[in-house]
Amino acid sequence: MGVSIVPTLRVLKPAAMIIVVMALGTVVGFWANAAFLPGTAPKQPIAFSHKMHAGDYQIPCMYCHIEARRSISAGVPSINKCVGCHGIVAKDRPQIRKVLDYWQNKEPIPWIKVHDLPDFVYFPHKRHVLAGVECQICHGPVETMDVVTRTAPLKMGWCLECHKARAVEHGTDCWTCHK
Amino acid sequence: MAAEHNELTYADVNRDVVRSLVETGPKYYVTLGVAVGVFLTCFFFPWFYQLFYGIGAAGMNQPTVWGTYLASFIFWIGLSHSGTLLSCVLHITNSAWRKAMYRSAEAMTLFSLMVAATMVMVHLGRPWFIHWSLPYPNQMELWPNFRSPLLFDVMAISTYLAGSSIFIYMGSIPDFAAVRDRTSGWRHHMYVLLSLGWRGTDTEWHRLGRAYTFLAVLIIPLAVSVHSIVSWDFALSIVPALHQTIFAPYFVVGAIYSGTAGIVTVMFMLRKYMNFERYITELHFDNLGKLLLLLSLIWTYINVLEIFTGWYSGTSTELEALRYKLFGFYAPLYWEMILFCAVAPLLLISRRFRTSFVPMLFLSFAINIGMYTERFLIVATSLSRKYLPDTWGLYVPSLVEISILIGSVAMFVTLFLVFVKIFPSVSIYEVKETMDVPRKGTPQWQTTR
Amino acid sequence: MSVVDRFSESWRKYRKPGYYEDFDYAWTMTIDLDRCNGCEACVTACQAENNLPIVGEEDIARGRQMQWIRIERYWDGEYPNARLSFIPMLCQHCDAAPCETVCPVSATYHNQDGLNVQVYNRCIGTRSCAVYCPYEVRYFNYSNHHWPAPLDQQLNPDVSVREKGVMEKCTFCIQRIRQAKDHAKDDGRRRVRDGEVQPACVQTCPTEALVFGDRNDPDSQVSRSLNDPRAYRVLDELNTRPSVVYLKKVVTDGG
Amino acid sequence: MANNALGLFHEPDAALAAAGKLKGAGFAAPALISPIPMEGVEEVLGRKTSVIKRFTLFGAILGGLSGFALAAGTAVLYVHPTGGRPIITFPPFLIITYEMTILFGILATVLGFLISARLPAIRERVYVPDAAVDKFAVTVLCDNAEQFERAAAILRGAGAEDVQAIAEQHP
Amino acid sequence: MPDIDRRDFLKLVGAGSVGVAAGFVLAESIKHPVEYLIPFPVPPEDYSPGIATWYNTVCRMCAAGCGISVRTREGRAKKIEGNPAHPVNQGRLCALGQAGLQVLYNPDRLTTPLLRDGDRTGPFTQITWEEGLSAVADRLASVDGGRIYLLSEGVRGHLAGLFELFMAGLGSNRLLHYDFDYPHTLYAANKRFYGENNLPYYDLRNARYLLSFGADYLGSWISPVHHGLGFGHSRQGGEVRGYFVQIEPRMSLSGAAADEWIAASPGTEGLLALGLAHHIVAEGLYEGDDRDDWMSALAAYSTARVAEQTDVPTNTIARLAKAFARNQPSLAIGGGAAGNHSGGVDTLVAVNALNYLVGNLGKSGGLLFNPDPVVGRPTRSRRASFQTMLELAEDARRGNIEVLIVNQTNPVFTLPAATGFKEALAGIPLIVSLSSFMDETTALADLILPSHTYLESWGDDIPEPGVGFRTASVSQPVVSPLYDTRATGDIVLGLAQKLGLTDSMPWTSMKEYVEQGWRQIHARGADTETRDFQAFWRAILQAGVWGEKLRRDNGAFALDKSVIDNIGAQQPEFSGSNDDFPFVLHPYLSNTFLDGRGANLPWMQELPDPMTSVVYGSWVELNPATARQLGLAQGDLVRVESPHGSVSAPVYLYPGIRPDVIAMPIGQGHAEYGRYARNRGSNPIEILAPRAESHTGALAWSATRVKLAATGKKAALVQTGGTSRQLGRGIVQTTDATAGSGHNARLNSIPIKVVST
């Protein structure tokens, strides 16, 4: 005649295993989603290749994104900018024809945001550009991308690391970046 | 002491307690069903509505940004005081009459604490971010503000929850063992785990005794600190009539007061519906009654002090706060509180009253209603009469708030009903301790087989 | 820099009380009650600038108005000698603010501008800051507010729209201060010039009763008006050290 | 083979006496299994001391230190000046310290209890269910049959109403 | 795990897959929503995303004509602020002016031309502009010009000119500018006393002593923002603090701001003024050579008599008179309720007399005469008075009106019900409304051609009164039009083209017309030779305002004796007998809604009334003593009954009002006019007696007597304020005038950081 908790543990083992497996499963599922469809490279209305423009032809970023240097937002070039060149260049390519169609109908191109910060974030491109922060630090090596992909997490902690590393003045004050 | 147990044998104790666990009548299921139903309809769904609509679902407004939710929070915290606290004090002072009732008292502590914690969730504007008030490393590299009285609360209450749950568990390990041997099936397995393979050897008893005492010693100051801290949520503000030195003791006393009343209620219920007549006796009600009387007197005294100091200060703010409390919009509530918590308890002077169960039950109800009113008034009256008269306003609880209050009671009842089926709600071995050890010729001289 | 350095540095910097005297700026507002005529232009200016919602009749009836700056009115005497005085009441940006200490998540604190700032994203809605504030200038979002189209086109993109369950209050138009600093940087200046930045209410006040500036700058207009012997602070006895200073209303008996 | 002698007693005093006799007869410390904590065990089997208090003390101290460290450390890690107070403000931080002291104290005590009481029981241990009701058992370890007989004799002599031989299996 | 049979394995597989699914869904649910970046196909030249652009233009929320700068981001108007360069408001702006944004972005705007099918109860149907314009044009072409009316809100500058040309082209002179709060009496009084067509410039800024007879100069009178600037400066800007006296039965915003509030009995302001004048002359405080004429003219207004007529103590009259004469420069202004009585003009003339007697004319701190505006402005005959509107109604009844074009004005709301104006409109076959909103008048129209709001249109404006020198401002669109609407000017030009009036109106657009008109201003300008017109025009568009800083010579002002002899003031006449109607009804322009035009702006609805903190509704102000007599309490719903009808509203106990007067704000009580205005509060104008001022025919809207009937009901009186007594908490602290003796900042428990200056 004796007493011990072990027999009971034996009885409970299957149930415990089921729970553990389920937990593991959840982790796996989460990871799988994040890994295989991260949604960081959405399909754009026009397959614009930064690799070709910024990479091969060496067009500087701020030739098209003119505002980056003087405004909060970097600004997406409006079609007349595209047409400025493509009115002459490579007019026969299917993608370019699409662009020209937009231009004919005077419709804007509905680009999808790849690097999208929440509305409560105050991120002046101007300050960062003037401070000599490379575009690639946040946007990744765009000049090598055919399809622009978000490489940086764009999370608060990530911003803070940089701000701390560069010892930005009041770089960790909430109201420096929040609004 | 042993007198009233004369007809009892050790075996009876085991039998009765085990029966209370395994034999479940339809009455129980009905009550449980009702409790759960009320909880869902009055607490859960209204709260969901509030989550979607916003705190605006409640009646709170500009001057009075705190309302019944916070009042209920304090109330439940208060109710939790005396369960464990009382049990600890009595354990250390080694008073025997504790032993039949402390288990359920402690359970009360545990569950009212849980309800209180939920009330915090309900109170918050964005409860889905409540984890930000806990200190854990995060990618935002942010930490809670340890200077805030509210964070004291977070720390204190979590400690208290841990402490009292451990305390009640330790106390019932031997009983789990006893029940383990008398049960079968899933119950058996559960109790095997709960009892950790307790045997009751002299060493185990000794260790348990030591550890239990240490816990008791640690928990008494903890309990006191918890409600002092709750009071500081108010007292550390500079709101007239809240910014008072007396508040901490005031709250602690009030807490123990309502808690003790709560115990009376629970005792009555156990005695009546779990057939523990032979364990919970007039003696307990008598002692609790005395305690209640003492507490009510202290509580009244502090109330008088509050009025006196407020009046004596003579400042416009204090006087207005006082006038508003005594004669303003909420005055009826105030006087109701005085009647229930200061006047009615004077009946306890007579032993006949203390030892008659039903009146005691009603008194305990009255006291707790009064104490809830007190918490409500603390929030409502002072916040609606702050410094700038132009901002004065009126606060009336909304339907959602009221139903959530009712629902929180149902939540408590539900938890308690579950408890009585898992925990031996009367401590087997400590009851035995109060009986004579078996010797030839004593009524205990019988065998179990 | 290493953790230890950061420890010792911030410890040294914030050891003694009154450290906020050394902040970059000490933005201050003076309100001349002898000029103020209660026209409430400031109120609308604030609503327009800071995306304050229209809470609607029902909610106001329940005491949930939202105006970061409001005009309080106080009558003295009875007819025919009745007198009505107005006093604009906004967040006093106290240096020793009771609201800051009580927030469990540091959603409100003092920043280097000497402002009492409220971080909407961090707020979990305990509403305790509003309880601790003796000036009743903190406003809570009891529900999500909507702007029937196209009213939403007016919303100021420099100010976020607060969601339900968040506390909000006057920021001294921090977005304008930020703008001004930005310009200063562009011009290679370390500091913002006096008068370069004005909150919406100050900017629009028809009687010029409101003056805004940095009281650390001895030549600023606000420093000068702080010298006025009429200067006083509301509820000074509470020692909250407001950054909003009032100039007494002048009352004369007969010409 | 049976390696434990267990005597069931009806009266605590008898059980206690039996335990004393066994000890006197040179048996390694016999164990008393009882439904309630028994008085006078220490007189018979010698004083008991436990390490629990050390656990409690150590835990409390650790808790206090870590409590203050948490409060002060985080305050410095991410500075949020509030209310014009220094970032390391003793009165409030002492409260945190206090709570953490108690929390760790409690947890350490529990740990100490489990360790010193050798719980939970993994190895199967000698036990009789009746001892949780109203019987008082004395059990002693016997290396061989001869020892068992002696132990049984002593137990019966002390008035055990039943003596069993129980083996401790190892799971 | 060694022993694991098939069933267990399946269980585990199931559990695992459930977990995976859960995790996957979780990850999916926390994904960031898709956002778009949509650039302009072709960006405007002065546009860049993330950078604000400011446009200077003119505020049209009231007649003051303040200059405004509108902040725009991404092509949307974000904020309206005063234009710092503008002489009227100098960068400041009132609440109503800032709410202009909500006129532009109002959810209840009319978005397309609408045609009523069937009679005037029927619904509207959308039509194109082409259809709309031709429909109107055909009708206009077919009828005789004399039967065409154009009823507009008071407009100035080139739009007014355009209207003139248009109506002239149609051969009609039935062009009327109607505003409820147009100060007819003030113009008449100034004309009679000074022989001036323009309002003078009231120089509050430098005035040391101001007597205001009923003019709420800080709230709603003529140019509140400009007066505010003056008030502020006079109070604390100079060495000597200005002293302000307000004489009115109900304390207005200005009354609260004043140092002294004198509740003379309603309508006797003129008598009081003459009493003061009499005292001044009698006490020898005036030594003009026409002193004797004055003596004889004022003989009837001895202090004692005036005192008992006006219910102002004699010593007060004496004190005021002395102070007014001694504290130079002083200024007396009159208007508001004082002018809205049977003898309004006489009253205001009497006020002018005061200024004359102490020599405030043409000097700083007094009143300066304005030069004639540089761009034509409707003559006073075009300004429709109450009388004119009655005649219009009469014509309508007689069927003399074929077409009525209504532009942005709302007579149905701002005329007393007793005039039967609304019913009269039934007699007009075609009513065309150019309003941007569905107001009460537009709701009766047959055809709606919705105008742009002023923030979308071209135009210009001449502030009235001027600021002592010539100035004009251009208004330009700050955003591209939101809807399918057109600027009023363009609509008129469009009609003109259809009617073939192009020779008199050759312009294709309002912009062109305005620009062309400004060539004349450029022509007269000093910089004509230095800058060509285009440069000048660009500069103007940037600055938003033009002015030439030469004050008019206010040389010796000679007063004709006949004027002096005609000086006089009578007791006011009221509609309704004293016994049946014990109270005088004192309707006043709400600071937030003015005559009701602001009621559709949510900001204005939610802006607490400065004096009572009431929002979203109207109320009846009652002296607490009176309320006690009637047994009424705050929030009791009462019916206000005049001989011509009744409205009901909750009681507000108002310490600053005469016991025999009750006051109601104008502006609420709309039946139409959008979701924010509809069915809110009540409109006191409804119950006013159709009594006209004797000389000008303006509506005497302070001359109606009423009685109160308790309904026994409580009404929601929505207030933002709580208790409005300080209870000695020293919230608003005061000091007496002698500076320095006031409570010193340095003595505060915490010294305010003071730097030596």
PDB file of N, CA, C and O in Angstrom, chain E residues 247-271:
ATOM      1  N   ILE E 247     -24.438 100.752 -22.315  1.00  0.00           N
ATOM      2  CA  ILE E 247     -25.803 101.102 -21.914  1.00  0.00           C
ATOM      3  C   ILE E 247     -26.769 100.244 -22.711  1.00  0.00           C
ATOM      4  O   ILE E 247     -26.910 100.408 -23.934  1.00  0.00           O
ATOM      5  N   GLU E 248     -27.374  99.234 -22.039  1.00  0.00           N
ATOM      6  CA  GLU E 248     -28.286  98.319 -22.730  1.00  0.00           C
ATOM      7  C   GLU E 248     -29.091  97.572 -21.678  1.00  0.00           C
ATOM      8  O   GLU E 248     -28.619  97.359 -20.572  1.00  0.00           O
ATOM      9  N   PRO E 249     -30.300  97.190 -22.040  1.00  0.00           N
ATOM     10  CA  PRO E 249     -31.160  96.523 -21.052  1.00  0.00           C
ATOM     11  C   PRO E 249     -30.683  95.125 -20.700  1.00  0.00           C
ATOM     12  O   PRO E 249     -30.966  94.626 -19.619  1.00  0.00           O
ATOM     13  N   ARG E 250     -29.971  94.483 -21.591  1.00  0.00           N
ATOM     14  CA  ARG E 250     -29.504  93.114 -21.347  1.00  0.00           C
ATOM     15  C   ARG E 250     -28.002  93.090 -21.581  1.00  0.00           C
ATOM     16  O   ARG E 250     -27.528  93.532 -22.619  1.00  0.00           O
ATOM     17  N   MET E 251     -27.258  92.598 -20.585  1.00  0.00           N
ATOM     18  CA  MET E 251     -25.807  92.627 -20.679  1.00  0.00           C
ATOM     19  C   MET E 251     -25.340  91.743 -21.832  1.00  0.00           C
ATOM     20  O   MET E 251     -25.578  90.546 -21.843  1.00  0.00           O
ATOM     21  N   SER E 252     -24.708  92.379 -22.811  1.00  0.00           N
ATOM     22  CA  SER E 252     -24.184  91.619 -23.948  1.00  0.00           C
ATOM     23  C   SER E 252     -22.717  91.306 -23.679  1.00  0.00           C
ATOM     24  O   SER E 252     -22.175  91.643 -22.640  1.00  0.00           O
ATOM     25  N   LEU E 253     -22.083  90.697 -24.661  1.00  0.00           N
ATOM     26  CA  LEU E 253     -20.657  90.409 -24.543  1.00  0.00           C
ATOM     27  C   LEU E 253     -19.900  91.686 -24.220  1.00  0.00           C
ATOM     28  O   LEU E 253     -19.087  91.740 -23.303  1.00  0.00           O
ATOM     29  N   SER E 254     -20.246  92.747 -24.938  1.00  0.00           N
ATOM     30  CA  SER E 254     -19.587  94.027 -24.689  1.00  0.00           C
ATOM     31  C   SER E 254     -19.929  94.529 -23.298  1.00  0.00           C
ATOM     32  O   SER E 254     -19.090  95.110 -22.616  1.00  0.00           O
ATOM     33  N   GLY E 255     -21.168  94.275 -22.878  1.00  0.00           N
ATOM     34  CA  GLY E 255     -21.555  94.696 -21.537  1.00  0.00           C
ATOM     35  C   GLY E 255     -20.698  94.028 -20.484  1.00  0.00           C
ATOM     36  O   GLY E 255     -20.260  94.654 -19.520  1.00  0.00           O
ATOM     37  N   ALA E 256     -20.423  92.741 -20.693  1.00  0.00           N
ATOM     38  CA  ALA E 256     -19.592  92.017 -19.730  1.00  0.00           C
ATOM     39  C   ALA E 256     -18.166  92.550 -19.742  1.00  0.00           C
ATOM     40  O   ALA E 256     -17.521  92.657 -18.704  1.00  0.00           O
ATOM     41  N   ALA E 257     -17.704  92.919 -20.935  1.00  0.00           N
ATOM     42  CA  ALA E 257     -16.331  93.398 -21.033  1.00  0.00           C
ATOM     43  C   ALA E 257     -16.197  94.814 -20.482  1.00  0.00           C
ATOM     44  O   ALA E 257     -15.128  95.218 -20.051  1.00  0.00           O
ATOM     45  N   ALA E 258     -17.302  95.557 -20.487  1.00  0.00           N
ATOM     46  CA  ALA E 258     -17.233  96.967 -20.095  1.00  0.00           C
ATOM     47  C   ALA E 258     -16.940  97.104 -18.608  1.00  0.00           C
ATOM     48  O   ALA E 258     -17.151  96.189 -17.823  1.00  0.00           O
ATOM     49  N   ASP E 259     -16.433  98.278 -18.249  1.00  0.00           N
ATOM     50  CA  ASP E 259     -16.199  98.537 -16.828  1.00  0.00           C
ATOM     51  C   ASP E 259     -17.507  98.836 -16.123  1.00  0.00           C
ATOM     52  O   ASP E 259     -17.612  98.683 -14.914  1.00  0.00           O
ATOM     53  N   GLU E 260     -18.476  99.316 -16.879  1.00  0.00           N
ATOM     54  CA  GLU E 260     -19.729  99.736 -16.270  1.00  0.00           C
ATOM     55  C   GLU E 260     -20.873  99.339 -17.187  1.00  0.00           C
ATOM     56  O   GLU E 260     -20.813  99.568 -18.398  1.00  0.00           O
ATOM     57  N   TRP E 261     -21.867  98.692 -16.620  1.00  0.00           N
ATOM     58  CA  TRP E 261     -23.031  98.287 -17.417  1.00  0.00           C
ATOM     59  C   TRP E 261     -24.241  98.987 -16.845  1.00  0.00           C
ATOM     60  O   TRP E 261     -24.538  98.858 -15.659  1.00  0.00           O
ATOM     61  N   ILE E 262     -24.896  99.806 -17.663  1.00  0.00           N
ATOM     62  CA  ILE E 262     -26.033 100.604 -17.201  1.00  0.00           C
ATOM     63  C   ILE E 262     -27.285 100.146 -17.931  1.00  0.00           C
ATOM     64  O   ILE E 262     -27.372 100.225 -19.159  1.00  0.00           O
ATOM     65  N   ALA E 263     -28.239  99.625 -17.172  1.00  0.00           N
ATOM     66  CA  ALA E 263     -29.447  99.077 -17.774  1.00  0.00           C
ATOM     67  C   ALA E 263     -30.521 100.149 -17.832  1.00  0.00           C
ATOM     68  O   ALA E 263     -31.452 100.157 -17.027  1.00  0.00           O
ATOM     69  N   ALA E 264     -30.354 101.092 -18.762  1.00  0.00           N
ATOM     70  CA  ALA E 264     -31.425 102.065 -18.963  1.00  0.00           C
ATOM     71  C   ALA E 264     -32.642 101.333 -19.496  1.00  0.00           C
ATOM     72  O   ALA E 264     -32.507 100.302 -20.157  1.00  0.00           O
ATOM     73  N   SER E 265     -33.826 101.852 -19.223  1.00  0.00           N
ATOM     74  CA  SER E 265     -34.999 101.097 -19.651  1.00  0.00           C
ATOM     75  C   SER E 265     -35.033 101.100 -21.182  1.00  0.00           C
ATOM     76  O   SER E 265     -34.643 102.078 -21.828  1.00  0.00           O
ATOM     77  N   PRO E 266     -35.473  99.991 -21.766  1.00  0.00           N
ATOM     78  CA  PRO E 266     -35.279  99.768 -23.208  1.00  0.00           C
ATOM     79  C   PRO E 266     -35.876 100.888 -24.055  1.00  0.00           C
ATOM     80  O   PRO E 266     -36.958 101.381 -23.759  1.00  0.00           O
ATOM     81  N   GLY E 267     -35.129 101.314 -25.066  1.00  0.00           N
ATOM     82  CA  GLY E 267     -35.628 102.301 -26.002  1.00  0.00           C
ATOM     83  C   GLY E 267     -35.394 103.728 -25.578  1.00  0.00           C
ATOM     84  O   GLY E 267     -35.622 104.654 -26.343  1.00  0.00           O
ATOM     85  N   THR E 268     -34.906 103.925 -24.336  1.00  0.00           N
ATOM     86  CA  THR E 268     -34.716 105.311 -23.877  1.00  0.00           C
ATOM     87  C   THR E 268     -33.267 105.742 -24.027  1.00  0.00           C
ATOM     88  O   THR E 268     -32.847 106.730 -23.449  1.00  0.00           O
ATOM     89  N   GLU E 269     -32.482 104.983 -24.792  1.00  0.00           N
ATOM     90  CA  GLU E 269     -31.063 105.345 -24.932  1.00  0.00           C
ATOM     91  C   GLU E 269     -30.928 106.766 -25.468  1.00  0.00           C
ATOM     92  O   GLU E 269     -30.073 107.535 -25.033  1.00  0.00           O
ATOM     93  N   GLY E 270     -31.823 107.087 -26.420  1.00  0.00           N
ATOM     94  CA  GLY E 270     -31.754 108.436 -26.998  1.00  0.00           C
ATOM     95  C   GLY E 270     -31.967 109.494 -25.948  1.00  0.00           C
ATOM     96  O   GLY E 270     -31.198 110.449 -25.834  1.00  0.00           O
ATOM     97  N   LEU E 271     -32.994 109.279 -25.130  1.00  0.00           N
ATOM     98  CA  LEU E 271     -33.257 110.245 -24.059  1.00  0.00           C
ATOM     99  C   LEU E 271     -32.026 110.379 -23.178  1.00  0.00           C
ATOM    100  O   LEU E 271     -31.584 111.481 -22.853  1.00  0.00           O
TER     101      LEU E 271
END
